[in-house]
Coordinates of C-alpha atoms in Angstrom, one line a residue:
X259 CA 54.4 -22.0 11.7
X260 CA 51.7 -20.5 13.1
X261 CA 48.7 -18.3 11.2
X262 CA 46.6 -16.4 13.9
X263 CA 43.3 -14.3 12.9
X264 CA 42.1 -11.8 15.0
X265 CA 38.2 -11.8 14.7
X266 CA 35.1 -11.8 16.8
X267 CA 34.2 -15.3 17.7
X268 CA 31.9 -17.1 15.4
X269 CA 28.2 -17.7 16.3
X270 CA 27.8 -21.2 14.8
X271 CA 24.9 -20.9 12.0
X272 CA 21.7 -23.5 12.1
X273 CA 22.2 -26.7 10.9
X274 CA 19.2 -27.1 7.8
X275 CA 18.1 -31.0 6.8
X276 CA 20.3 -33.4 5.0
X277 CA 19.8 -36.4 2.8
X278 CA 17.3 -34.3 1.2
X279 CA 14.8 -33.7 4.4
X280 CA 11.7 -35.9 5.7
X281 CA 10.8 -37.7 2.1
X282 CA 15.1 -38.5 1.7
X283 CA 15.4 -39.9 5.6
X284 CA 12.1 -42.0 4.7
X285 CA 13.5 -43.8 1.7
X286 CA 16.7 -44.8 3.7
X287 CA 15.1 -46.1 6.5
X288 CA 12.5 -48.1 5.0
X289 CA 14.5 -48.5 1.6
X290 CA 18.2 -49.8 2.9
X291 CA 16.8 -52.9 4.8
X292 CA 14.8 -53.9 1.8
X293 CA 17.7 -53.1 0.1
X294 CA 20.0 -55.4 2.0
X295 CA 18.0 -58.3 1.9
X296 CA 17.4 -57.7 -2.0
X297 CA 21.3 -57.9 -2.2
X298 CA 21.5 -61.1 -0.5
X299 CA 18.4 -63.2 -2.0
X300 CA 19.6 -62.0 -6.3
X301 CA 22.8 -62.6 -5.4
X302 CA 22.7 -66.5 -3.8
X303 CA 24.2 -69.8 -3.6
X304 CA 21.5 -71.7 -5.4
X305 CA 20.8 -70.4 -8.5
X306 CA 23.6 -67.5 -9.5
X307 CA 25.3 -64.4 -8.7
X308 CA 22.9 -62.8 -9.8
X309 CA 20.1 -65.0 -10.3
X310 CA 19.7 -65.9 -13.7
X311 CA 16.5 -64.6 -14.7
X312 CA 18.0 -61.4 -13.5
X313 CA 20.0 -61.4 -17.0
X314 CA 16.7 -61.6 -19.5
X315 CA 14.5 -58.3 -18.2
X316 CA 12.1 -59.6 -21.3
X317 CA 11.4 -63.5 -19.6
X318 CA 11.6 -61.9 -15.8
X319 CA 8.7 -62.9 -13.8
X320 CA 8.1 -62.1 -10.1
X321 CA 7.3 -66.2 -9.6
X322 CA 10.2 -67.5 -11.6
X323 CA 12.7 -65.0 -9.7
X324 CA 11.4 -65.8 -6.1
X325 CA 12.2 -69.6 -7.4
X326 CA 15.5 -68.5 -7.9
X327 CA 16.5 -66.9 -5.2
X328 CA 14.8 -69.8 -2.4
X329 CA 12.4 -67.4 -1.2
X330 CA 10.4 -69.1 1.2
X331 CA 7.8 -66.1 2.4
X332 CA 8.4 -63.4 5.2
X333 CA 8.0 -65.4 7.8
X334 CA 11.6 -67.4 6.7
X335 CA 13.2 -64.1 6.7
X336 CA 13.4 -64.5 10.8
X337 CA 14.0 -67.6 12.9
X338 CA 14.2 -67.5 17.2
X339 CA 17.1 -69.2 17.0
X340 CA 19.0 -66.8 15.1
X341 CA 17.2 -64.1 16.6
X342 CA 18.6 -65.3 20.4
X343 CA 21.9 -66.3 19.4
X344 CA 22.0 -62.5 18.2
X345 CA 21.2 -61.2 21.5
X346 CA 23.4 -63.4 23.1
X347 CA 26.1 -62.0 21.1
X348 CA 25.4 -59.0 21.9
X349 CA 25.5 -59.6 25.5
X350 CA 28.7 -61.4 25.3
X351 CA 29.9 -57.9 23.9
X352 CA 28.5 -56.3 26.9
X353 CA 30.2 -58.7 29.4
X354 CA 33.6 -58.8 28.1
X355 CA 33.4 -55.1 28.3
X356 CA 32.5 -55.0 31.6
X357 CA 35.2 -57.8 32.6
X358 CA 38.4 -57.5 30.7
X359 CA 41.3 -54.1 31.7
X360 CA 40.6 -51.3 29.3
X361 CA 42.2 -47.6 29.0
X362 CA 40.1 -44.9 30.2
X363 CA 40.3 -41.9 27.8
X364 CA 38.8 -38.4 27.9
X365 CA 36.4 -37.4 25.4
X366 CA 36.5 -34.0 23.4
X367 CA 35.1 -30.7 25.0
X368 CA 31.3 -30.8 25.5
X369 CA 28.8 -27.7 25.2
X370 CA 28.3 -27.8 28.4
X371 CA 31.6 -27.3 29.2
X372 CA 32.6 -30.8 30.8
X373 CA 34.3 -34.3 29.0
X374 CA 33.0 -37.6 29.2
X375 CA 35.5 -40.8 29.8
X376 CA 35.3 -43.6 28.2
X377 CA 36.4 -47.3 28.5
X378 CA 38.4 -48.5 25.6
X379 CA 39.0 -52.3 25.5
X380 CA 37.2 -53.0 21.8
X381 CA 40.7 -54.7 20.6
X382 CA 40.8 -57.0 24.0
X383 CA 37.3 -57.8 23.3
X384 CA 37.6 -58.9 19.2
X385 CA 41.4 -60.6 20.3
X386 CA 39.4 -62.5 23.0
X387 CA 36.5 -63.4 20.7
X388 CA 38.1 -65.0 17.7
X389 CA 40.9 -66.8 20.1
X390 CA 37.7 -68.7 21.7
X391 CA 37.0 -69.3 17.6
X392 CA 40.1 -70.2 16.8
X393 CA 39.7 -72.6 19.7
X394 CA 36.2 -74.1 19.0
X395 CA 37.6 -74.6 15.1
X396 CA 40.4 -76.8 16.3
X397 CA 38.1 -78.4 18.9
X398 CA 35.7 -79.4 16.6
X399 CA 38.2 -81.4 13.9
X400 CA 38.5 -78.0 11.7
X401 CA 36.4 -75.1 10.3
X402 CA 34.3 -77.8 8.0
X403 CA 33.0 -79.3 11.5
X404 CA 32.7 -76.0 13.3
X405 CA 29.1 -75.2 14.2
X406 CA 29.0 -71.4 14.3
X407 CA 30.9 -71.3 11.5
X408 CA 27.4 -73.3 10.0
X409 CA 25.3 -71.6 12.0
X410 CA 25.9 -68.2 10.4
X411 CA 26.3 -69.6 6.5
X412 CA 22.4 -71.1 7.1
X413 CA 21.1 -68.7 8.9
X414 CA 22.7 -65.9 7.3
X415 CA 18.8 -63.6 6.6
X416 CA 17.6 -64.6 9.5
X417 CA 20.9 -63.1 11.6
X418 CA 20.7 -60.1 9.1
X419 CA 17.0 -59.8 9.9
X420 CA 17.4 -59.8 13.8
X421 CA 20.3 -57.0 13.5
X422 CA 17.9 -54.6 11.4
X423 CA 15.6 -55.3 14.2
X424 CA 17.7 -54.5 17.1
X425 CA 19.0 -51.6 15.1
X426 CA 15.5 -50.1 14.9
X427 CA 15.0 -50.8 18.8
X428 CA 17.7 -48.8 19.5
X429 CA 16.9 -45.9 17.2
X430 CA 13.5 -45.9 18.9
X431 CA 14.6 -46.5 22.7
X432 CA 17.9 -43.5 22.0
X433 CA 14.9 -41.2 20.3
X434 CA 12.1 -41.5 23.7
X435 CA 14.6 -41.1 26.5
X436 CA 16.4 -38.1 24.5
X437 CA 13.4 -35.8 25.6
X438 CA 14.5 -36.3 29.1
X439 CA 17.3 -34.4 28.6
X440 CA 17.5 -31.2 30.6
X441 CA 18.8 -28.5 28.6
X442 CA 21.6 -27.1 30.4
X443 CA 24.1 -23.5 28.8
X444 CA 27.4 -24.2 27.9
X445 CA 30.0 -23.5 29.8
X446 CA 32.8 -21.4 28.1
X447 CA 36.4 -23.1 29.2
X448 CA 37.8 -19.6 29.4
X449 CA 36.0 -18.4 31.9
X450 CA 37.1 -20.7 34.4
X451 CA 39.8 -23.4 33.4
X452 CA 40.5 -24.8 37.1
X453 CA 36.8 -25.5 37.5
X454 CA 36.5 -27.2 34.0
X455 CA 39.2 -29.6 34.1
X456 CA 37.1 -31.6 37.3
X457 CA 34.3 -31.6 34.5
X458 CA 35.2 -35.3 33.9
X459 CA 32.8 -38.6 34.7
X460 CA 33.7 -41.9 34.9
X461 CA 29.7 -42.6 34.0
X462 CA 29.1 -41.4 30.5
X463 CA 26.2 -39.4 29.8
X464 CA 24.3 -39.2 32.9
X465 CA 25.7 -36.0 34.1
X466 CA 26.2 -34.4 30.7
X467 CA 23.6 -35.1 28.7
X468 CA 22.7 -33.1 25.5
X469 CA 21.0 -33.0 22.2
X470 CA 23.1 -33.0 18.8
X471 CA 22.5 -29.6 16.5
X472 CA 21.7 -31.5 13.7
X473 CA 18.9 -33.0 14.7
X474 CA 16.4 -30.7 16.6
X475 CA 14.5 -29.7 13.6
X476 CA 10.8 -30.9 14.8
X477 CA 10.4 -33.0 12.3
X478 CA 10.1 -36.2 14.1
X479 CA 11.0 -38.8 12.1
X480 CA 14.2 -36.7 10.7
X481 CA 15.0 -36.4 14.0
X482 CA 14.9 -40.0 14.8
X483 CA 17.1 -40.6 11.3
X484 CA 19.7 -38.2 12.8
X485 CA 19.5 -39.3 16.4
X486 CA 18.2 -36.2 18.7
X487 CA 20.8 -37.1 21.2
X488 CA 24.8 -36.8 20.7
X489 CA 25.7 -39.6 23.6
X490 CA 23.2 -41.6 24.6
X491 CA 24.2 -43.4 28.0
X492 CA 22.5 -46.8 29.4
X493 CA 23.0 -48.4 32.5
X494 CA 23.3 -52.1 32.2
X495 CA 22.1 -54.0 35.1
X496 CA 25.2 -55.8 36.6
X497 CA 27.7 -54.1 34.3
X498 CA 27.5 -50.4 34.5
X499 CA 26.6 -47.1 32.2
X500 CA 28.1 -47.3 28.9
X501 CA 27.5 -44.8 26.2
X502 CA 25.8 -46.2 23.4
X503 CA 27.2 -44.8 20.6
X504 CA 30.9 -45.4 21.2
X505 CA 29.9 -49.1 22.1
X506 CA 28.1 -50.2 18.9
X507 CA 30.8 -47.6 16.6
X508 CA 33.4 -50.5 16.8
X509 CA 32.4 -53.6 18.9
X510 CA 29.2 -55.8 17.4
X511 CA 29.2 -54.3 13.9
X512 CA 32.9 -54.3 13.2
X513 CA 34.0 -57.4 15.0
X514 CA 30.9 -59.5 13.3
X515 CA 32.2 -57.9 10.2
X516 CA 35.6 -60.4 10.4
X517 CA 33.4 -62.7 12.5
X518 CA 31.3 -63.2 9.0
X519 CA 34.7 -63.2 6.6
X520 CA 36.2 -66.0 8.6
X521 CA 32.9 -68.5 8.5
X522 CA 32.7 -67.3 5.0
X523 CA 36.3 -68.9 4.4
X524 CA 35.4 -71.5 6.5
X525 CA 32.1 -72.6 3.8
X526 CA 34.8 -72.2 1.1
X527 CA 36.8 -74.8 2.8
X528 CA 34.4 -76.8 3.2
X529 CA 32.9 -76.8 -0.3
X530 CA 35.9 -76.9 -2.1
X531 CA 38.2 -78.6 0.8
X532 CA 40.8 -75.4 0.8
X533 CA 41.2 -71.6 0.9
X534 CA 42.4 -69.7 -2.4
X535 CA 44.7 -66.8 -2.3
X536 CA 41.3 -64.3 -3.4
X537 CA 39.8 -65.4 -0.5
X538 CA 43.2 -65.0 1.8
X539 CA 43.9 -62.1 0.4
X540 CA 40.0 -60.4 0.8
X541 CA 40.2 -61.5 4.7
X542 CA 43.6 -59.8 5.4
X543 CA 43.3 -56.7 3.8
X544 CA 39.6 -56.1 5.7
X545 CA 41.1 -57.9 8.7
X546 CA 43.9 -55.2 8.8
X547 CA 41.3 -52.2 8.3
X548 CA 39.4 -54.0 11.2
X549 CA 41.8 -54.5 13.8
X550 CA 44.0 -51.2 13.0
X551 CA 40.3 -49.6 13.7
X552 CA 39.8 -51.4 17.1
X553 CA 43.5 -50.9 17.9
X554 CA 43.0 -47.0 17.2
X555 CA 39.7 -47.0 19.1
X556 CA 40.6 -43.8 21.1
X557 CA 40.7 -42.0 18.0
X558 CA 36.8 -42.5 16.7
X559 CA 36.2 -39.4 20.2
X560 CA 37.3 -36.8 17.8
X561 CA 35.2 -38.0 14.8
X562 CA 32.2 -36.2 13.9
X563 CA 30.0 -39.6 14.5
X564 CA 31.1 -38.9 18.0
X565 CA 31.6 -35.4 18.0
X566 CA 28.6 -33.9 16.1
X567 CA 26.1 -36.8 14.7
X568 CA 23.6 -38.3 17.0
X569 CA 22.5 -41.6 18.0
X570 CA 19.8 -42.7 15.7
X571 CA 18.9 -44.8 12.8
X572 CA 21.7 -43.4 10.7
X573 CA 24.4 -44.8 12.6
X574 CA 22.5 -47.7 14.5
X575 CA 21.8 -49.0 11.0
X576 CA 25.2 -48.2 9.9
X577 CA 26.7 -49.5 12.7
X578 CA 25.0 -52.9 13.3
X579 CA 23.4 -53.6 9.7
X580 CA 25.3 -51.9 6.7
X581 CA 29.0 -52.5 8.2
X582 CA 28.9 -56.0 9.1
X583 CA 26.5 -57.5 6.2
X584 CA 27.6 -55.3 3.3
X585 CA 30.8 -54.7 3.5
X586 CA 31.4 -58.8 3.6
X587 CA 29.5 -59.5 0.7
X588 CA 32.9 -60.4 -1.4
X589 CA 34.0 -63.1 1.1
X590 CA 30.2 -64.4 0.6
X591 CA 31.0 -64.1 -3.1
X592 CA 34.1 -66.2 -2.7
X593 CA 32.7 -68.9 -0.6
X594 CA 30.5 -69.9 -3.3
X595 CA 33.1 -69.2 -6.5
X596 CA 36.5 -69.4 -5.4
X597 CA 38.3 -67.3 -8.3
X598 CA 41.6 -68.2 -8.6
X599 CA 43.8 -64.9 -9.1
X600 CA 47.0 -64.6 -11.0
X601 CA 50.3 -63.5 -10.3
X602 CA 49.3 -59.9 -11.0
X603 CA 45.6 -60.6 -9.7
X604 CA 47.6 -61.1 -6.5
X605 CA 49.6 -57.9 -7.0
X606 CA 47.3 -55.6 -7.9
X607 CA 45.1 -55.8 -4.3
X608 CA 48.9 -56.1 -2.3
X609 CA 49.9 -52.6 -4.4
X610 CA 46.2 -51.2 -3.1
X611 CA 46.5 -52.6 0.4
X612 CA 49.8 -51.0 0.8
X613 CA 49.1 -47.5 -0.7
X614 CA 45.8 -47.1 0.8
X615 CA 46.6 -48.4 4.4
X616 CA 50.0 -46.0 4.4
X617 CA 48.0 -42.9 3.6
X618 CA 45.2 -44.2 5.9
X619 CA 47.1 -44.8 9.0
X620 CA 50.2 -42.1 7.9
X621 CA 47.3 -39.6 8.0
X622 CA 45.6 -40.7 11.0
X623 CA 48.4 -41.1 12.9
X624 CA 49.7 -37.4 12.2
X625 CA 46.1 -35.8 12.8
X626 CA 45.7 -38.0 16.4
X627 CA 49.1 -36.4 17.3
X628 CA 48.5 -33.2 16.6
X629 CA 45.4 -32.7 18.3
X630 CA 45.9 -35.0 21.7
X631 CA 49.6 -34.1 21.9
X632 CA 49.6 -30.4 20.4
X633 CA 51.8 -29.4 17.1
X634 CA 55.3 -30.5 17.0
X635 CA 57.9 -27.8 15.4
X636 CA 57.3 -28.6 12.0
X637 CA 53.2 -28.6 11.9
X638 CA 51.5 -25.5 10.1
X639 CA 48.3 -24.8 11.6
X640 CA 46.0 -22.5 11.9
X641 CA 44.8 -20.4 15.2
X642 CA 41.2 -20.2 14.8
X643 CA 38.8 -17.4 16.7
X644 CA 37.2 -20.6 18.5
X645 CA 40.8 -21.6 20.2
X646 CA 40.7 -24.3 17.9
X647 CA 43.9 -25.4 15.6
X648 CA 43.5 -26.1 11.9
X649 CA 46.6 -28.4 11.0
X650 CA 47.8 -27.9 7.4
X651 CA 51.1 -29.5 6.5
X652 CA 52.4 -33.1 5.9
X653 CA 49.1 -35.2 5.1
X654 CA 46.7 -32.3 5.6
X655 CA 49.0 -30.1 3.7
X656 CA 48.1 -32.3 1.1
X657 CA 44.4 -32.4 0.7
X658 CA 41.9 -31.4 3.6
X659 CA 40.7 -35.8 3.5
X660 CA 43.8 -37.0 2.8
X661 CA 42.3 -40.3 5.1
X662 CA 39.6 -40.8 2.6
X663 CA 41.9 -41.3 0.1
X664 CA 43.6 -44.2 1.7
X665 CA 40.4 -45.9 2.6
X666 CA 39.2 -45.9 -0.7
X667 CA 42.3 -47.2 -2.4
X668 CA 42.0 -49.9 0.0
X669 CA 38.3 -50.8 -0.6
X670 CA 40.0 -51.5 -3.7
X671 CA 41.9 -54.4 -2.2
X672 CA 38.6 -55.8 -0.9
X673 CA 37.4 -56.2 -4.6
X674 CA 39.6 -56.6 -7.1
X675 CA 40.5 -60.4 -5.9
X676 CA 36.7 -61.2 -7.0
X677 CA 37.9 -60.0 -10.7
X678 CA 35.6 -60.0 -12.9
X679 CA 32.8 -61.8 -10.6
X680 CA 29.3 -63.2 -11.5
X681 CA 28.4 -67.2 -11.7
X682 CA 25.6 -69.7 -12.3
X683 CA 24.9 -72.5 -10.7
X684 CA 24.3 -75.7 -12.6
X685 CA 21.9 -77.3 -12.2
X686 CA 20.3 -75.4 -9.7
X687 CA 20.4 -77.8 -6.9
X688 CA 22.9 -76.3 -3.7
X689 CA 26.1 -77.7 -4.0
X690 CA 26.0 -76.8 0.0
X691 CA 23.1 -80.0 0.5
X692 CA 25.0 -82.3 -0.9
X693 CA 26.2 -85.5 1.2
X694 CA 29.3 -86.6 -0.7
X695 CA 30.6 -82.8 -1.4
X696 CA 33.2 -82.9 1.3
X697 CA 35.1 -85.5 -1.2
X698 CA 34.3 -84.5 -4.8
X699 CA 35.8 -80.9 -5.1
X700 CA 37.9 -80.2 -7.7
X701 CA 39.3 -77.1 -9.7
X702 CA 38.9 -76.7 -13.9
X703 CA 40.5 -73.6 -15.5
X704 CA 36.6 -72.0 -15.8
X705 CA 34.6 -73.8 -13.5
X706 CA 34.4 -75.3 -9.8
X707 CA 32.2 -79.0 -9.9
X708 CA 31.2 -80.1 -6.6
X709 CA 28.7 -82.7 -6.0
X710 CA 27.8 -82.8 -9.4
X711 CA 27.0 -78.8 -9.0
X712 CA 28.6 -76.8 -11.7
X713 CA 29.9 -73.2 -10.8
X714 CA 30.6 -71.5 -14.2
X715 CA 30.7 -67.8 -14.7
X716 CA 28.8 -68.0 -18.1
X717 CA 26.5 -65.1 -19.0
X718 CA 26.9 -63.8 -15.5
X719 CA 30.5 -62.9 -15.5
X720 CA 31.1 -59.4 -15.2
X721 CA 27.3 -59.0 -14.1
X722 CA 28.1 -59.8 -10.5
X723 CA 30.8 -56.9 -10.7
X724 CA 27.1 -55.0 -9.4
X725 CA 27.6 -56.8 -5.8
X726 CA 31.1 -57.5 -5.5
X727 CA 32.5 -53.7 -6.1
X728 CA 29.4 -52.4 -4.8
X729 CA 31.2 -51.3 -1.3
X730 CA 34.2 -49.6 -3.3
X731 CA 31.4 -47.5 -5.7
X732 CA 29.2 -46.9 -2.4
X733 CA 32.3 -45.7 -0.4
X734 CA 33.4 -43.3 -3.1
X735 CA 30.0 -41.9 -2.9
X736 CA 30.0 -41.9 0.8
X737 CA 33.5 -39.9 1.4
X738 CA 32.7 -37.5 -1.5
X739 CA 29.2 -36.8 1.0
X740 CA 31.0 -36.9 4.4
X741 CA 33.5 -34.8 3.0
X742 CA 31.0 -31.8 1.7
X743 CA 28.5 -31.9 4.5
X744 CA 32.2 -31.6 7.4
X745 CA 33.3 -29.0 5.0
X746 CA 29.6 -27.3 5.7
X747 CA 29.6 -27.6 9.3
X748 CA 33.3 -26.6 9.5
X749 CA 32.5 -23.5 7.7
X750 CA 29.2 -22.8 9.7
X751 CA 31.6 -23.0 13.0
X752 CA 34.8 -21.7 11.7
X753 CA 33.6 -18.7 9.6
X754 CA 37.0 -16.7 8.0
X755 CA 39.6 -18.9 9.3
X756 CA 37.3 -21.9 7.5
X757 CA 37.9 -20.0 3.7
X758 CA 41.8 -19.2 5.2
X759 CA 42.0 -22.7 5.8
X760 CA 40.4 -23.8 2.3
X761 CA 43.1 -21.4 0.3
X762 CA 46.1 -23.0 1.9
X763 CA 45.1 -26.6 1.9
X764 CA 42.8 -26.5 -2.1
X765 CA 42.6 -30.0 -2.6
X766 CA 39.3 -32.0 -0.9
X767 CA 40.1 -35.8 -0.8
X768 CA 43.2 -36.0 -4.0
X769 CA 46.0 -33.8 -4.2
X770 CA 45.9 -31.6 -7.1
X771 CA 42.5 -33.6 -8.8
X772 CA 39.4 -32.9 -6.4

């Protein structure tokens, strides 16, 4: 069924700031990295999770809680080592791109008037990655033996370190070179539809180049938060123009995502001499969010990162920092105390896993469909004043974020197999130094010893709930935002058909409760 309004077309109203202007932008971009690193050094495998002075606020002392945690100084916060093995991953990324068959696929309709094409290999790229892993593990006598797998558990800040770093390059470098951007009118498709269609390059960027709305305020370091420019191309010595936005959306944050989880289970192994089913079952649920997002790549092009948001520090941190370091911090949990889940500790994640990934992939699926194939007979939509279709039955019918829904009932499987998490570490020697901990590990009903090393949860249980369910409180937060500030800019661009729209479909992100 088709709903068609007959209006004058809708001038699309000025964006105004987000994340509360200048003074908001100033506190992420300065505060999340100190943030991250914060995250990492109270929550450690030397003293506790959290650190145990963290648990008496009336005894803390800036000393006795940089004891705690190892710190070392700023200067330990960066090595070269880690910070050139980081650029070498990055490179690799760059070079199997270049090398391996990928899809080309059209972006969406650009302002001025032309579509940008894409090379979409990211699932080649992450299958051909962790097969050389898989080899090197086997190779070496086993993941204990592994030296990557090493390499990242004790270098872990510094790798984190050298990715805030690059993310900031980028921000900058995406930021100078968007002022060379020649402003240029949109084209209206209608006018001439033959002409249009041979707006297509095989080089992103270069010959459609243009700034992204919300990010042209003046302001500059606003501007540089947003990212002034919506596709930032660069051409790669060697390898050819890629557009750096779509590269680092899926490839180096989300593949080093798993690439962390599986030398996290890897350290478990090798301090307690197997996997546990928490761990297994924290791995597989993310891996299957992972891999269904690089197998579905074609579909981030009609996603407002792609589609309205700029290149900057919002997504270059997001992208290369927050994903990969954040969202892994249960399997870092688990490496350390390897809870041991019951049968319905087992369940509970399984029956989260497989509502959240049907709704997340049902949803997806129907949305993709709809708006690269066009509406079947039974989709509802809307005919909008822009040409544009609004699609409003099955998933959407249901809520206008029906997809949030099902990734947030799966973040749910990411944490509930830490239960009720926290530990300390007695005595406060790392279990990880020891020499004879590769033959002493054994399991007790509420503690793990291993060389001599006590993990207990005592006084910390249910305190280090604060870092293991942090990604399912932050996400919650996250798609309630994303979800008002789309609904803003689809009402700024749809107008009438936008409040049409909102009366057939009521619900936001849960049928019949918000």
């Amino acid at each position: 069924m088709v709903q068609t309004r007959h209006q004058t077309k809708v001038a699309e109203q000025p964006h105004g700031y987000e994340f509360f202007g200048p003074p908001g932008v100033f506190a992420l971009s300065f505060g999340l990295p100190v943030l991250c690193h914060a995250i990492l050094f109270i929550c450690n495998d030397k003293t506790g999770c959290p650190a145990p002075s963290m648990l008496s606020p009336s005894t803390l002392t800036l000393e006795k809680l940089k004891q705690e945690v190892g710190w070392e100084g700023y200067g330990a916060l960066l090595n070269t080592k880690a910070f050139l093995w980081t650029l070498a991953y990055y490179v690799v990324h760059l070079v199997l791109w270049r090398i391996l068959p990928g899809v080309e696929v059209e972006g969406t309709e650009l302002k001025t008037g032309g579509k940008l094409k894409y090379k979409n290999n990211a699932f080649a790229v992450a299958m051909t990655l962790f097969t050389l892993l898989a080899a090197g593990t086997i190779a070496s006598g086993g993941p204990d033996k592994f030296p990557v797998w090493t390499f990242i558990w004790e270098n872990y800040i510094q790798l984190l370190t050298s990715n805030i770093l690059i993310s900031y390059a980028l921000a900058n470098y995406t930021y100078i070179r968007s002022f060379s951007v020649r402003p240029q009118p949109a084209t209206n498709p209608d006018d001439n539809p033959e002409n249009n269609q041979k707006l297509v390059r095989n080089d992103p960027g270069f010959a459609f180049r243009e700034l992204a709305a919300p990010a042209l305020t003046g302001n500059i370091l606003y501007d540089w938060f947003m990212g002034r420019e919506l596709n930032p191309p660069v051409h790669v010595p060697l390898l050819g123009t890629l557009d750096i936005k779509s590269f680092m959306e899926l490839r180096p944050g989300m593949i080093g995502w798993f690439i962390l989880n599986l030398a996290f289970a890897a350290r478990q192994h090798k301090n307690y001499g197997n996997i546990t089913a928490s761990m297994i079952l924290v791995v597989v649920s993310q891996g299957a969010y992972i891999l269904d997002a690089l197998w579905s790549e074609p579909a981030i092009l009609t996603t407002m990162d792609i589609t309205t948001d700029g290149f900057g520090f919002m997504l270059s941190f997001g992208d290369l920092v927050w994903v990969p370091f954040i969202y892994s911090l249960q399997t870092r949990y688990l490496a350390v105390h390897p809870v041991q889940l019951t049968p319905l500790g087992i369940a509970l994640p399984l029956a989260a896993l497989t509502a959240g990934y049907s709704i997340f992939r049902g949803s997806n699926n129907q949305k993709n469909k709809f708006r690269t194939l066009g509406p079947n007979k039974n989709d509802e939509y809307i005919q909008t004043a822009r040409g544009t279709k609004l699609l409003c039955s099955g998933w959407w019918g249901a809520a206008r974020h029906i997809n949030y829904l099902g990734d947030w009932l799966l973040s749910w499987s990411y944490c509930l197999p830490t239960a009720f998490a926290g530990y300390v570490i007695q005595p406060s020697s790392p279990f990880r130094d020891h020499p004879h901990a590769a033959n002493s590990a054994i399991r007790r009903d509420d503690f793990s010893v291993r060389g001599g090393d006590e993990v207990i949860p005592g006084q910390a249980q249910g305190y280090g709930m604060a870092f293991t369910y942090f990604y399912l409180v932050f996400l919650g937060v996250l798609l309630v935002y994303r979800e008002r500030r789309d609904d803003e800019k689809c009402r700024r661009k749809y107008g009438e058909d936008w409040e049409e729209y909102c009366k057939r479909v009521p619900s936001r992100i849960i049928p019949g409760v918000y």
